[in-house]
Amino acid sequence: MPTQSEGQVLRTVALSKIVVREGFNPRSDAEQAEISRLAKSIAEHGLIHPLVVCPDGDGFRLIDGERRYRACGEAAVTEVPVIVRHADQETEALDVALVSNMERIDLTPVDEAKAFGRLLERGLTRKGIAERCGVSQRLVSERLALLTLDEGLYPKVADGTIPPGAIRPLVELSKIHPGLPARAVAEIAAVQTGEYSQEPYSWADLAREPLQVAIADPEQLPADVYATGVSYPLERFTLTEKAGKDLAKWAQLEGREAGELNVRFGGEDLAAAEKLGAAHRGNDGWSAVIVGQDVADQLVCDQVKALLKRARELAKRQRENSSQAAGEPAGGSEAAAVDEEALKQERRREREQAQEARRKAAAYNAQLGGQCLVHLSRLKLDAGVVRVLSAFDIGSELDKIAMRGARYGLPGWVAQQERKNATPKPVYLDRAEAEAKAREFLAAAKTAPELAGRQVALLAMARYADEGAIAQSSRSFYTLSPGRQLPWSIEALEDLDAIASERLPAHVLERGRKEREQEAARRRQGRETTAWYEGELALLEGMSAQQRQAVLTEATERLEDYDPRHWRLRQRIEQLDAATEGSDDPTQVEDGGETA
């Protein structure tokens, strides 16, 4: 006999009378292996836990128990026990299936999110979903937020690779651009598996600075997302017809090729994009992106317009200066004021000089790279080499070190591209390519001398290579410098210079020698000043007030403006002078005598 309790009826029905609606089950992992295991158990012991169904025409629709239902079919069971429930027209029993699965802890956060989303589509509010399913409204909102993420991230959320605490910052990123959450997850996964060598980002970093993590590698951003302060080739943008004409005029005035122009978005561009709702800043105050290709295109058109305006103003000033130098008043004769041909010739000469300087720099870098590979890539581990390797943070700055030097000249690092006039044009690696090449270069080392030598070779290239080989906008602007944690860090550059001087031909190091000598002199002077300062500071207490003032005067000459040591020295002298005045005050008489 069927039994009835609280609107539920327990009965036995034919399995063929039950239908499964496609996509109804909140679960998304009906694995065949689990179904086969259940089928064997049902064939031997029968179906112990009834299916939950609701009336549907002449038969029934399955609400809960899809794996058991499929296992019964595999076990050739013809009749099964069921609990018949009447479905709510509003939710069509989806809430029942959801609660049943949640009670068995069968659902992943993604399964719950999809089920809540379907209930939302059926007209329930977030509060209504929470009440129907017996969960908090906050949980419902958090799960629904998952649906804003790219579906490619769902498996990582389901298996726990993406922790619950990362969901909120990922959702924040998805509001900026749908592709940013995946970029942030990829950045964290890459550093954790050792793909990159910089300080790894963590899920805690994502919670604190989501945008900073997402744009850590600007070259991997979605095509319509642009990080501020990063150089982009002009070919990535579509110019209006007027902007294209302005660009051609600018190139003519500057004596350059339009294709050489690189674009950077700065503070003014960011402010303009914010007015359009297309700019987003990070919590750290400096991470920022501009989203939208149409906005970026317009900003570039504005930049081209501004470039042309400045170029025309400069050309006008040059003409006026030429007129004045010739004894003519500003805006004099028409022939002098509009000497466009002379201006073009001057621009052409400047361009030819710049090209020649680049050619010489490229030739020097190629020679330097060959010599570094031959003479530095295998070194004996002496004290100088150990000091150099320990002073520079090669691991976290490998990309910067490779960009500053090795990419300009190590053999095999520079490609050659043929220009329209059939002359070769060197093509240099970008940041990601340079870092990957450096990792490959270091990985090829098999012995301790090779490990040490290849690192020193990279450092030497970063120290001596000439960045004049490329346009200023494409340079690294990185200066090789040691950390300050070790006692010998301050001498590490001198150690590197000594190693290079011993092993590389003198003519290879000639370029920049004067600047390095001046730099070394400044470091020596700095060490001497530090020694003098510390010595005088230790002797101040035994000096007279006059002697201390003499020390302060000398400190003013030795120390640079705003050096904090000058302030500390002055403060210490004032303290000692005040203590001396208090102990030797001549107006005080001992033993209760009268005041003089």
Coordinates of N, CA, C and O in Angstrom, one line a residue, residues 51-178:
L51 N 13.8 7.0 -5.3 CA 14.0 8.2 -6.1 C 12.9 9.2 -5.7 O 11.9 8.8 -5.2
V52 N 13.2 10.4 -5.9 CA 12.2 11.5 -5.7 C 11.7 12.0 -7.0 O 12.5 12.4 -7.9
V53 N 10.3 11.9 -7.2 CA 9.7 12.3 -8.5 C 8.5 13.2 -8.3 O 8.1 13.3 -7.2
C54 N 8.1 13.7 -9.4 CA 6.8 14.5 -9.3 C 6.0 14.1 -10.5 O 6.5 13.7 -11.5
P55 N 4.7 14.2 -10.4 CA 3.8 13.9 -11.6 C 4.1 14.7 -12.8 O 4.4 15.9 -12.7
D56 N 4.1 14.0 -14.0 CA 4.4 14.7 -15.2 C 3.6 14.0 -16.3 O 4.0 12.9 -16.9
G57 N 2.4 14.5 -16.6 CA 1.5 13.8 -17.6 C 1.1 12.4 -17.1 O 0.6 12.3 -16.0
D58 N 1.3 11.4 -17.9 CA 0.9 10.0 -17.6 C 2.0 9.4 -16.7 O 1.8 8.3 -16.2
G59 N 3.2 10.0 -16.6 CA 4.3 9.4 -15.9 C 4.8 10.3 -14.8 O 4.0 11.0 -14.1
F60 N 6.1 10.3 -14.6 CA 6.7 11.1 -13.6 C 8.0 11.7 -14.1 O 8.6 11.2 -15.0
R61 N 8.4 12.8 -13.5 CA 9.7 13.5 -13.8 C 10.6 13.4 -12.6 O 10.2 13.6 -11.4
L62 N 11.8 13.0 -12.9 CA 12.8 12.8 -11.8 C 13.2 14.1 -11.2 O 13.6 15.1 -11.9
I63 N 13.2 14.2 -9.8 CA 13.6 15.4 -9.1 C 15.0 15.2 -8.5 O 15.9 16.0 -8.6
D64 N 15.2 14.0 -7.9 CA 16.4 13.7 -7.2 C 16.8 12.2 -7.3 O 15.9 11.4 -7.2
G65 N 18.0 11.9 -7.6 CA 18.5 10.6 -7.7 C 18.9 10.1 -9.1 O 18.7 9.0 -9.5
E66 N 19.4 11.1 -9.9 CA 19.7 10.7 -11.3 C 20.7 9.6 -11.4 O 20.6 8.7 -12.3
R67 N 21.8 9.6 -10.6 CA 22.8 8.5 -10.7 C 22.1 7.2 -10.3 O 22.4 6.1 -11.0
R68 N 21.3 7.1 -9.3 CA 20.6 5.9 -9.0 C 19.6 5.4 -10.1 O 19.5 4.3 -10.4
Y69 N 19.0 6.4 -10.7 CA 18.1 6.1 -11.8 C 18.9 5.5 -13.0 O 18.4 4.5 -13.5
R70 N 20.0 6.1 -13.4 CA 20.8 5.5 -14.5 C 21.4 4.1 -14.1 O 21.5 3.3 -14.9
A71 N 21.7 4.0 -12.8 CA 22.3 2.7 -12.4 C 21.2 1.6 -12.4 O 21.5 0.4 -12.8
C72 N 19.9 2.0 -12.1 CA 18.8 1.0 -12.2 C 18.7 0.6 -13.7 O 18.4 -0.6 -13.9
G73 N 18.8 1.5 -14.6 CA 18.7 1.1 -16.0 C 19.8 0.2 -16.4 O 19.6 -0.8 -17.1
E74 N 21.0 0.5 -15.9 CA 22.1 -0.4 -16.2 C 22.0 -1.8 -15.6 O 22.4 -2.8 -16.2
A75 N 21.3 -1.8 -14.4 CA 21.1 -3.1 -13.7 C 19.9 -3.9 -14.2 O 19.5 -4.9 -13.7
A76 N 19.2 -3.3 -15.2 CA 18.0 -3.9 -15.8 C 16.8 -4.0 -14.8 O 16.0 -5.0 -14.9
V77 N 16.7 -3.1 -13.9 CA 15.6 -3.0 -12.9 C 14.4 -2.4 -13.6 O 14.5 -1.4 -14.3
T78 N 13.3 -3.1 -13.5 CA 12.1 -2.6 -14.2 C 11.2 -1.7 -13.3 O 10.5 -0.8 -13.8
E79 N 11.1 -2.0 -12.0 CA 10.3 -1.2 -11.1 C 11.2 -0.7 -9.9 O 12.1 -1.4 -9.5
V80 N 10.9 0.5 -9.5 CA 11.7 1.1 -8.5 C 10.8 1.8 -7.4 O 9.7 2.3 -7.8
P81 N 11.2 1.9 -6.2 CA 10.5 2.6 -5.2 C 10.7 4.1 -5.4 O 11.8 4.6 -5.7
V82 N 9.7 4.9 -5.2 CA 9.8 6.4 -5.4 C 9.0 7.1 -4.4 O 8.1 6.6 -3.8
I83 N 9.4 8.3 -4.1 CA 8.6 9.3 -3.3 C 8.1 10.3 -4.2 O 8.8 11.0 -4.9
V84 N 6.8 10.4 -4.3 CA 6.1 11.3 -5.2 C 5.8 12.6 -4.5 O 5.1 12.6 -3.5
R85 N 6.3 13.7 -5.1 CA 6.1 15.0 -4.5 C 5.5 15.9 -5.6 O 5.8 15.8 -6.8
H86 N 4.6 16.7 -5.2 CA 3.9 17.6 -6.2 C 4.8 18.9 -6.3 O 5.1 19.5 -5.3
A87 N 5.2 19.2 -7.5 CA 6.2 20.3 -7.8 C 5.5 21.6 -7.7 O 4.4 21.8 -8.2
D88 N 6.2 22.5 -7.2 CA 5.8 24.0 -7.2 C 5.9 24.5 -8.6 O 6.9 24.3 -9.3
Q89 N 4.8 25.1 -9.1 CA 4.9 25.6 -10.5 C 6.0 26.6 -10.7 O 6.5 26.8 -11.7
E90 N 6.3 27.3 -9.6 CA 7.3 28.4 -9.7 C 8.7 27.9 -9.9 O 9.5 28.4 -10.7
T91 N 9.0 26.8 -9.2 CA 10.4 26.3 -9.3 C 10.5 24.9 -9.9 O 11.6 24.5 -10.3
E92 N 9.3 24.3 -10.2 CA 9.3 23.0 -10.8 C 10.2 22.0 -10.1 O 10.9 21.2 -10.7
A93 N 10.2 22.1 -8.7 CA 10.9 21.1 -7.9 C 12.4 21.3 -7.9 O 13.1 20.4 -7.3
L94 N 12.9 22.3 -8.6 CA 14.3 22.5 -8.6 C 14.9 22.7 -7.2 O 16.0 22.3 -6.9
D95 N 14.1 23.5 -6.4 CA 14.6 23.7 -5.0 C 14.7 22.5 -4.2 O 15.6 22.3 -3.4
V96 N 13.8 21.5 -4.5 CA 13.8 20.2 -3.8 C 15.1 19.5 -4.1 O 15.8 18.9 -3.3
A97 N 15.4 19.4 -5.4 CA 16.6 18.7 -5.9 C 17.8 19.4 -5.3 O 18.8 18.7 -4.9
L98 N 17.8 20.7 -5.3 CA 19.0 21.4 -4.8 C 19.2 21.1 -3.3 O 20.3 20.8 -2.9
V99 N 18.2 21.2 -2.5 CA 18.3 21.0 -1.1 C 18.8 19.5 -0.8 O 19.6 19.3 0.0
S100 N 18.2 18.6 -1.6 CA 18.6 17.2 -1.4 C 20.0 17.0 -1.7 O 20.7 16.3 -0.9
N101 N 20.6 17.6 -2.7 CA 22.0 17.4 -3.0 C 22.9 18.1 -2.0 O 23.9 17.6 -1.7
M102 N 22.4 19.3 -1.6 CA 23.2 20.1 -0.6 C 23.3 19.3 0.7 O 24.4 19.4 1.4
E103 N 22.2 18.7 1.1 CA 22.3 17.9 2.4 C 23.3 16.8 2.3 O 23.8 16.4 3.4
R104 N 23.5 16.2 1.2 CA 24.4 15.1 1.1 C 25.8 15.6 0.8 O 26.8 14.9 0.6
I105 N 26.0 17.0 0.7 CA 27.3 17.6 0.4 C 27.8 17.1 -0.9 O 29.0 16.8 -1.1
D106 N 26.9 17.0 -1.9 CA 27.3 16.4 -3.2 C 27.6 17.5 -4.2 O 28.2 17.3 -5.2
L107 N 27.2 18.8 -3.9 CA 27.4 19.9 -4.9 C 28.6 20.7 -4.7 O 29.0 21.0 -3.5
T108 N 29.2 21.0 -5.8 CA 30.4 22.0 -5.7 C 29.8 23.4 -5.7 O 28.6 23.6 -6.0
P109 N 30.6 24.4 -5.3 CA 30.1 25.8 -5.4 C 29.6 26.2 -6.8 O 28.6 26.9 -6.9
V110 N 30.2 25.6 -7.8 CA 29.7 26.0 -9.2 C 28.3 25.3 -9.4 O 27.4 26.0 -10.0
D111 N 28.1 24.1 -9.0 CA 26.8 23.5 -9.1 C 25.7 24.3 -8.4 O 24.6 24.5 -8.9
E112 N 26.0 24.7 -7.2 CA 25.1 25.5 -6.4 C 24.8 26.8 -7.1 O 23.7 27.3 -7.2
A113 N 25.8 27.4 -7.7 CA 25.7 28.7 -8.4 C 24.7 28.6 -9.6 O 23.8 29.4 -9.8
K114 N 24.9 27.5 -10.4 CA 24.1 27.3 -11.5 C 22.7 27.1 -11.1 O 21.7 27.6 -11.8
A115 N 22.5 26.3 -10.1 CA 21.1 26.0 -9.6 C 20.4 27.2 -9.1 O 19.3 27.5 -9.4
F116 N 21.1 28.0 -8.3 CA 20.6 29.3 -7.8 C 20.2 30.2 -9.0 O 19.2 30.9 -8.9
G117 N 21.1 30.2 -10.0 CA 20.8 31.0 -11.2 C 19.5 30.6 -11.9 O 18.8 31.5 -12.3
R118 N 19.3 29.3 -11.9 CA 18.1 28.9 -12.6 C 16.8 29.2 -11.8 O 15.8 29.6 -12.3
L119 N 17.0 29.2 -10.4 CA 15.8 29.6 -9.6 C 15.6 31.1 -9.7 O 14.4 31.5 -9.7
L120 N 16.7 31.8 -9.9 CA 16.5 33.3 -10.1 C 15.8 33.6 -11.4 O 15.0 34.5 -11.5
E121 N 16.1 32.8 -12.4 CA 15.5 33.0 -13.7 C 14.0 32.6 -13.7 O 13.2 33.2 -14.4
R122 N 13.6 31.8 -12.7 CA 12.2 31.3 -12.6 C 11.4 32.3 -11.8 O 10.2 32.1 -11.5
G123 N 12.0 33.4 -11.4 CA 11.3 34.5 -10.7 C 11.5 34.6 -9.2 O 11.0 35.6 -8.6
L124 N 12.3 33.7 -8.6 CA 12.5 33.8 -7.2 C 13.6 35.0 -6.9 O 14.4 35.2 -7.7
T125 N 13.4 35.6 -5.8 CA 14.4 36.6 -5.4 C 15.5 35.9 -4.6 O 15.4 34.7 -4.3
R126 N 16.6 36.6 -4.4 CA 17.7 36.0 -3.6 C 17.2 35.6 -2.2 O 17.6 34.6 -1.7
K127 N 16.4 36.5 -1.6 CA 15.8 36.1 -0.3 C 14.9 34.9 -0.4 O 15.0 34.0 0.4
G128 N 14.1 34.8 -1.5 CA 13.3 33.6 -1.7 C 14.1 32.4 -1.9 O 13.7 31.3 -1.4
I129 N 15.2 32.4 -2.6 CA 16.0 31.3 -2.8 C 16.6 30.8 -1.5 O 16.6 29.6 -1.2
A130 N 17.1 31.8 -0.7 CA 17.7 31.4 0.6 C 16.6 30.7 1.5 O 17.0 29.7 2.1
E131 N 15.4 31.2 1.5 CA 14.4 30.6 2.3 C 14.0 29.2 1.8 O 13.8 28.3 2.6
R132 N 13.9 29.1 0.5 CA 13.5 27.8 0.0 C 14.5 26.7 0.2 O 14.2 25.5 0.5
C133 N 15.8 27.1 0.1 CA 16.9 26.1 0.2 C 17.5 26.1 1.6 O 18.4 25.3 1.8
G134 N 17.0 26.9 2.5 CA 17.5 26.8 3.9 C 19.0 27.2 4.0 O 19.7 26.7 4.8
V135 N 19.4 28.3 3.3 CA 20.7 28.8 3.4 C 20.7 30.3 3.6 O 19.6 30.9 3.5
S136 N 21.8 30.9 3.9 CA 21.8 32.3 4.1 C 21.7 33.1 2.7 O 22.2 32.6 1.7
Q137 N 21.2 34.3 2.8 CA 21.1 35.1 1.6 C 22.5 35.5 1.1 O 22.7 35.7 -0.1
R138 N 23.4 35.6 2.0 CA 24.8 36.0 1.7 C 25.4 34.9 0.8 O 26.1 35.1 -0.2
L139 N 25.2 33.6 1.2 CA 25.7 32.5 0.4 C 25.1 32.5 -1.0 O 25.8 32.2 -2.0
V140 N 23.8 32.8 -1.1 CA 23.2 32.8 -2.4 C 23.8 33.9 -3.3 O 24.2 33.6 -4.4
S141 N 24.1 35.1 -2.7 CA 24.7 36.2 -3.5 C 26.1 35.8 -3.9 O 26.5 36.1 -5.0
E142 N 26.9 35.2 -3.0 CA 28.2 34.8 -3.3 C 28.3 33.7 -4.4 O 29.1 33.8 -5.3
R143 N 27.3 32.8 -4.3 CA 27.3 31.7 -5.4 C 26.9 32.3 -6.7 O 27.5 32.0 -7.8
L144 N 25.9 33.2 -6.7 CA 25.5 33.8 -8.0 C 26.5 34.7 -8.6 O 26.6 34.8 -9.8
A145 N 27.4 35.3 -7.8 CA 28.5 36.1 -8.3 C 29.5 35.2 -9.1 O 30.1 35.7 -10.0
L146 N 29.5 33.9 -8.8 CA 30.4 33.0 -9.6 C 30.0 33.0 -11.0 O 30.9 32.8 -11.9
L147 N 28.8 33.2 -11.3 CA 28.3 33.1 -12.7 C 28.8 34.2 -13.6 O 28.7 34.2 -14.8
T148 N 29.4 35.3 -13.0 CA 30.0 36.3 -13.8 C 31.4 36.0 -14.3 O 31.9 36.7 -15.1
L149 N 32.0 34.9 -13.8 CA 33.3 34.5 -14.2 C 33.2 33.7 -15.5 O 32.2 33.1 -15.8
D150 N 34.4 33.6 -16.2 CA 34.5 32.8 -17.4 C 34.3 31.4 -17.0 O 34.8 30.9 -16.0
E151 N 33.5 30.6 -17.8 CA 33.3 29.2 -17.5 C 34.5 28.4 -17.5 O 34.5 27.3 -16.9
G152 N 35.6 28.9 -18.1 CA 36.8 28.1 -18.1 C 37.4 28.0 -16.7 O 38.3 27.1 -16.4
L153 N 37.0 28.9 -15.8 CA 37.5 28.8 -14.4 C 36.7 27.9 -13.5 O 37.1 27.6 -12.4
Y154 N 35.5 27.5 -14.0 CA 34.6 26.7 -13.1 C 35.3 25.4 -12.6 O 35.1 25.1 -11.4
P155 N 36.0 24.7 -13.5 CA 36.6 23.5 -12.9 C 37.6 23.7 -11.8 O 37.7 23.0 -10.9
K156 N 38.3 24.9 -11.9 CA 39.3 25.2 -10.8 C 38.6 25.6 -9.5 O 39.1 25.4 -8.4
V157 N 37.4 26.2 -9.7 CA 36.6 26.5 -8.5 C 36.0 25.2 -7.9 O 36.1 25.0 -6.7
A158 N 35.6 24.4 -8.8 CA 34.9 23.1 -8.3 C 35.9 22.2 -7.6 O 35.6 21.6 -6.6
D159 N 37.2 22.1 -8.1 CA 38.1 21.2 -7.5 C 39.0 21.9 -6.3 O 39.8 21.2 -5.8
G160 N 38.7 23.1 -6.1 CA 39.4 23.8 -5.0 C 40.7 24.5 -5.3 O 41.3 25.0 -4.5
T161 N 41.1 24.4 -6.6 CA 42.3 25.1 -7.0 C 42.2 26.6 -6.7 O 43.2 27.2 -6.3
I162 N 41.1 27.1 -7.0 CA 40.8 28.5 -6.7 C 40.1 28.5 -5.3 O 38.9 28.0 -5.2
P163 N 40.7 29.0 -4.3 CA 40.1 29.0 -3.0 C 38.9 29.9 -2.8 O 38.7 30.8 -3.6
P164 N 38.0 29.6 -1.9 CA 36.8 30.5 -1.7 C 37.1 31.9 -1.5 O 36.4 32.8 -2.0
G165 N 38.2 32.2 -0.8 CA 38.6 33.6 -0.6 C 38.9 34.4 -1.8 O 39.0 35.6 -1.8
A166 N 39.2 33.7 -2.9 CA 39.6 34.3 -4.2 C 38.4 34.7 -5.0 O 38.6 35.5 -6.0
I167 N 37.3 34.2 -4.7 CA 36.1 34.4 -5.6 C 35.8 35.9 -5.7 O 35.5 36.5 -6.7
R168 N 35.7 36.6 -4.5 CA 35.3 38.0 -4.5 C 36.2 38.9 -5.3 O 35.7 39.6 -6.2
P169 N 37.6 38.8 -5.2 CA 38.4 39.6 -6.0 C 38.3 39.3 -7.5 O 38.5 40.1 -8.3
L170 N 38.1 38.0 -7.8 CA 38.0 37.6 -9.2 C 36.7 38.2 -9.8 O 36.7 38.6 -10.9
V171 N 35.7 38.2 -9.0 CA 34.4 38.8 -9.5 C 34.6 40.3 -9.7 O 34.1 40.9 -10.7
E172 N 35.4 41.0 -8.8 CA 35.7 42.4 -9.0 C 36.4 42.6 -10.3 O 36.1 43.6 -11.1
L173 N 37.4 41.7 -10.7 CA 38.1 41.8 -11.9 C 37.2 41.6 -13.1 O 37.3 42.2 -14.1
S174 N 36.2 40.7 -13.0 CA 35.3 40.4 -14.1 C 34.5 41.6 -14.4 O 34.0 41.8 -15.5
K175 N 34.2 42.4 -13.4 CA 33.4 43.7 -13.7 C 34.2 44.7 -14.5 O 33.7 45.5 -15.2
I176 N 35.6 44.6 -14.4 CA 36.4 45.5 -15.2 C 36.5 44.9 -16.6 O 36.3 45.7 -17.6
H177 N 36.8 43.6 -16.7 CA 36.9 43.0 -18.0 C 36.7 41.5 -17.8 O 37.4 40.9 -16.9
P178 N 35.9 40.8 -18.6 CA 35.7 39.3 -18.4 C 37.0 38.5 -18.5 O 37.1 37.4 -17.9

